[in-house]
Amino acid sequence: MRLAGRTIGYIIIALLVGSLLYNLFGFSPTEIQEIPLSQVVEDASAGRIEKITVKGDNLSIIDRNGTEYRSRKEPNTSLFDAGINPQKVTVEVKDVSTSELWLGLLSSLIPFLLIVGFLWFMLRQAQGANNQALSFGRSRARLVPLQGKNRITFKDVAGAYEAKQELMEEVEFLKYPSKFLSMGARIPKGVLLMGPPGTGKTLLAKAVAGEAGVPFFHISGSEFVEMFVGVGASRVRDLFAKAKRNAPAIVFIDEIDAVGRQRGAGLGGSHDEREQTLNQILVEMDGFETETNVIVIAATNRPDVLDPALLRPGRFDRRVMLDRPDIKDRRAILDVHAKNKPLDDDINLDKIASQTPGFTGADLQNLINEAAILAARHNRKRINQIDLNEALEKVVLGPERRNKLLTEQEKKVTAYHEAGHAVVSHIVPHGEPVHKISVISRGMALGYTWNMPLADRYLHSKAQFMDEIAVMMGGRVAEQLVFAEITTGAANDLQRATELARQMVIKFGMSEKLGPIVFGSKDELVFLGREIHEQKNYSEKIAATIDEEVAKIIKTAEDQATNVLNKHKRELEAVAERLIKEEIIEREDFEAFFPDIPSKKSSQ
């Protein structure tokens, strides 16, 4: 809007300047000479002038040769008084038209108008800059509309029952405060939503806005921070002032860790912009003025870096944890996101829910959206089960790359590598069921073995970790057994196996030699002003022992994978040959290679 006004101002100035130039200098194809009145009288007496046209005080003269001249007479006098004989010259008098009068008036006013317009334009620019400077410290919080078709309520949020109950109490307090005050209860004025990315923290805040029926101000933590010290604190004051004027109200601060990190840990000392902003938030939430009916809801996926003063009672009294949904919640979330999409009648969302452990609500929304895109790509009118299955593979494993051509040797090595993973996973006691094996490239991988957990797991034993590492080593071991050679295809397997083995030793206390001790600090790489490398709370001798234990775990798992593949080498070769020929093996076909071994589903 401001840019459009500036453009219009420039256009007006250009038109005025052009009009002035036209009227001052004129633009005529032929230049007309102007002569004095005395010469006109002399030429008229000599008979060299044929006609004189009088228009006001302006004279237009045409001589006997047809040449035109211009001249001017004195105001309020006639040509006959100047000495021109009407018998020798034809004199024609014309009245000045209204348009010519206005044009003359405009020509005289144009310089004045240009000066006035220029001053107005400069004052307008100065006023805009002044307003911008004055609004620099104002809050940029947005007032969320509580009505309309985009309104979200708790009915639109699947799962998270405990979180919704906690937040519903806040909504009830704003609607019916006497219900709680009569019991002497003080409603928590700060609610902190914590959880991994994609678990629905912002969605829940939108649902609170839809349910509350009170003004709801939304702002991101990063919008407080500016280059100039004090601006963030000023915006915090303005935000809470707006909320208090509209009380009862709700303030939602998304990604509060942008300003709520622990103080005294940065390189800028204790007076940098972020810490001043945090100090103002602390004062506004529970400072000297505490009798306010404003509830603050904040969201973060990094609660470990927040300042302790922000988490104490009186500020963020209530902390709501949003974890990854279980199978029941995933099924409900799928229903929400599939509500407005055309699905086939035989589609099985229960199967998709069971196949997506660890998925967040955002992941499931993306899954349904990918299925809709695939259906549209194939010109189908409804989403079917094939679209959902293909979308799940794309989300989990990456897009399929059938155009990536492998040589015969590379395809054979990849087939045995993936067959090694699959056979070990099927044989070891705690291996996850093999859902699909393929030598078609997906993402960065040349092939993949897709294991599907039977249920959500919240606890892991040492035996499960050892079997998991053995499965990771199965591909490399298969290459060694068949080709007596190893390739770079196991690079990612080795990286994940090493990381898991190290976590078993230093974090989970699963080393027999070192015992139940946690090594290393949790605060590594959190604050720039602290140590920028891993904090070691153990000696170099212990570090060497940790390395030995990690190597021992990986070696033990590798030996386990070797024993499994030596014992089931015939099945390994059969699976690999099928992969080379057909490129894909589904779960039922894979389990048919092991008729004497029950499937994982029936054994658990």
Coordinates of C-alpha atoms in Angstrom, one line a residue, residues 91 131 161 176 189 205 220 222 237 244 368 407 428 451 569:
V91 CA -8.0 43.2 -38.7
N131 CA 5.4 6.1 12.3
Y161 CA -6.6 -36.9 25.4
Y176 CA -16.4 -19.7 34.1
K189 CA -1.3 -18.7 34.2
A205 CA -3.1 -24.0 20.6
S220 CA 6.5 -16.6 17.4
S222 CA 11.8 -15.2 17.0
R237 CA 5.4 -5.1 27.1
K244 CA -4.6 -7.0 29.5
I368 CA -2.5 -39.1 3.3
T407 CA 25.4 -53.3 -13.5
V428 CA 17.3 -63.8 15.5
N451 CA 11.2 -54.3 8.7
K569 CA 23.2 -70.1 3.5

